[in-house]
Amino acid sequence: MSEVDENKLAAMRLEEKASPPGDPGTATTPPTATAEEPEKKLSKNALKKLAKNKGKKKEKPTWGEPKQNNKDKTNSKKASSAISSLPKPEFVNTTPKGNKKDLSSTPMADAYHPAAVEAAWQDWWEASGFYSCDPKEAEGKSPEEKFVMVIPPPNVTGSLHLGHALTAAVEDTLTRWHRMKGHATLYVPGTDHAGIATQSVVEKMIMKESNQTRHDLGREKFIEKVWEWKAEYGNRITTQLRRLGSSVDWSRERFTMDHMCSKAVIEAFNRFHEDGLLYRAERLGNWSCALKSAISDIEVDYIDLDGRTYLEVKTHKGNPNDAKGRYEFGVLTSFAYPVEDSSEQLIVATTRLETMLGDTAVAIHPEDERYKHLHGKFVIHPFNGRRIPIVCDEKLVDMSFGTGAVKITPAHDPNDYECGKRHNLEFITILGPDGSINHNGSQFEGMMRYDARIAVEEALKEKGLYKGKEPNKMRLGLCSRSGDILEPMITPQWYVNCDGMAKRSTDAVRKGELKILPAEHEKTWFQWLDNIRDWCVSRQLWWGHQIPAWFATKKGEEGVLKTDMKNNDRWVVARNEEDAFAKAVNLLGCSKDEIILERDEDVLDTWFSSGLFPFSVMGWPDNTNDFKAFYPTSLLETGLDILFFWVARMVMMGLQLTDTLPFHTVYLHAMVRDKDGRKMSKSLGNVIDPLEVINGCTLETLLAKLDAGNLPAKEIARAKKDQQADFPDGIPECGSDALRFGLLAYTVQGRDVNLDMKRVVGYRMFCNKLWNATRFALHFVSDFQP
């Protein structure tokens, strides 16, 4: 007999020695003093200790087992050690997909093995229709007897991380609770088409496979490639959700580019236009040179520089003057403009020297005695000879700062933009879509913007106009999508006026019609919506909902360009091309045969379709059975980080388009961070896939994943060091129950979760204790059939 068998036998003998439970009808009473044994008198201190329960140490309950002698204890420890050291049986799921798991002929395992326990159930629950809900049944129920929720649609490009796992755990717990209460319950899944991220992934793929750009393929072929990619790789997230045990109704799964959601997007765009909220305008906005697209204000991240700082710029080849190819930021460079017909110079300063190529004025304060003799005069641009007016502007100029003279570049600075409008200045754009200097940049044409910054400085030195530079605190705006340093640029875009919708959204919270939990986040809600700006909804991409607007011209008509804002009235917003032709006939006063329509190539911001999600997934704008039964939904559960991106827009669009709040409660869960409090981010290499926790993962696999990513070598080394310290033996198999239990336990603290994986492993051991307790109890049950 092997040592393992001997230990197992010892454990069984210990169980046999256990005394049977006492008769529940027999009461036991504490011994009392008798005549033969007179009661012993206790001192006051002894009485106090007894009252405080300190006089005698409590005995732990023995669950009916007799006291063990040392030999028995040793045998028990050996038995436990033997059981824990038993090799984990290789589990093979023999249950046909969709069938109920048969446990009647399967002996209960010696220990808890998550894969064996969790297998097959999700497929059977789905096949049995337990997650679906009949709209006819739900329509007749009161709001208190219904629970409807939509999933925050994750990007189709990625895979879920532990932050998503927390979302899924909280939402599924709420859903199952309401389902068990007998409520009409619906939990709708879906994924987001993620315009920028998906286009970027597919562009990299075709470049790697065929050395082609999307422009080489053309728009139609490129879109086909994206759909092919989505069909092949887009199911990773649904696989993860199933493994997490999310009880969503998969029969109602939606994708924000599917037919139902696309129909809602076109309808919403047209209704906004018909209501006078949507318009096309040329104004200063945030431009990402990496994406070659405009982005909205809330997609901007900021970094503060204390002074001279060198940064890497991915869209540039590298600064030859820096060993690491970085570019200089956080300095204030001074240079002089020669005053026309004079030997005098007017000194100005800037943190973005290359923008001087687009200067169209120098502003001074009208009360500044130093420059009163220059009122109405001009300076001469040193590189193109352009006459630049000296203007008086008391709103912009601070006489006490610097020289009291300010260079004005209306096309590339928000403050200068307003100054340019006040003084009717020329707006000269000096950058192309990729951030290179365009034809307005004289001899610097073709250079990338920060290479031009270096070249302009050298050229000013040659002309004797360079006056030096000094460290200067500044704030840089970064694209949250690409990490690129943003440029203020004047481009024609489509905008939605949000003022009225924002007011209705804040009023709903102030009146208690919409609850935000925790309530402390209401302040943030008011602060953002009370100061909202018009939403730029157009993006210069190919993947996404193409804007349903057409530029109308007559055949043979010349000089009518869609890029010229004078022809802005030629844009026709319609639900389809046939509708556009009908509107163009009325606009131009001619027959359809004489009209040429050109559809806008831009697409809509991804958040536009996501903002419609609570009602587009129910079939809106059609009055479907689902829409009547399940809209408005009950609750929106998500993370604080998308309160502006998504939650506010859902509320605004729901109120405007359906005249109803899309949900009555917003619950914002905590952010999941690593154990050191850092945000889980791909750029830090600390993102953990839930499946790595559910299935277990070796350290080698974790490290290989870092090598396969796009992190810089320095960040890879740091991330590897952290992972080797955190998971020296890899991540043990925990299963979805332990992962969900661990994440939910953290939410009790009500603040950001600094996730320590050891705690999740601890809950996996807790599951093992429950397993063993059940296994022990079943020894005393003879008629139980699982």
Short mmCIF file of C-alpha atoms in Angstrom, two decimals, residues 21-28:
data_model
loop_
_atom_site.label_atom_id
_atom_site.label_comp_id
_atom_site.label_asym_id
_atom_site.label_seq_id
_atom_site.Cartn_x
_atom_site.Cartn_y
_atom_site.Cartn_z
CA PRO A 21 -24.41 13.47 17.02
CA GLY A 22 -26.35 13.65 20.28
CA ASP A 23 -30.09 13.24 20.47
CA PRO A 24 -31.49 16.69 19.63
CA GLY A 25 -34.37 16.03 22.05
CA THR A 26 -32.07 15.55 25.01
CA ALA A 27 -31.22 18.72 26.87
CA THR A 28 -27.96 19.07 28.69
#
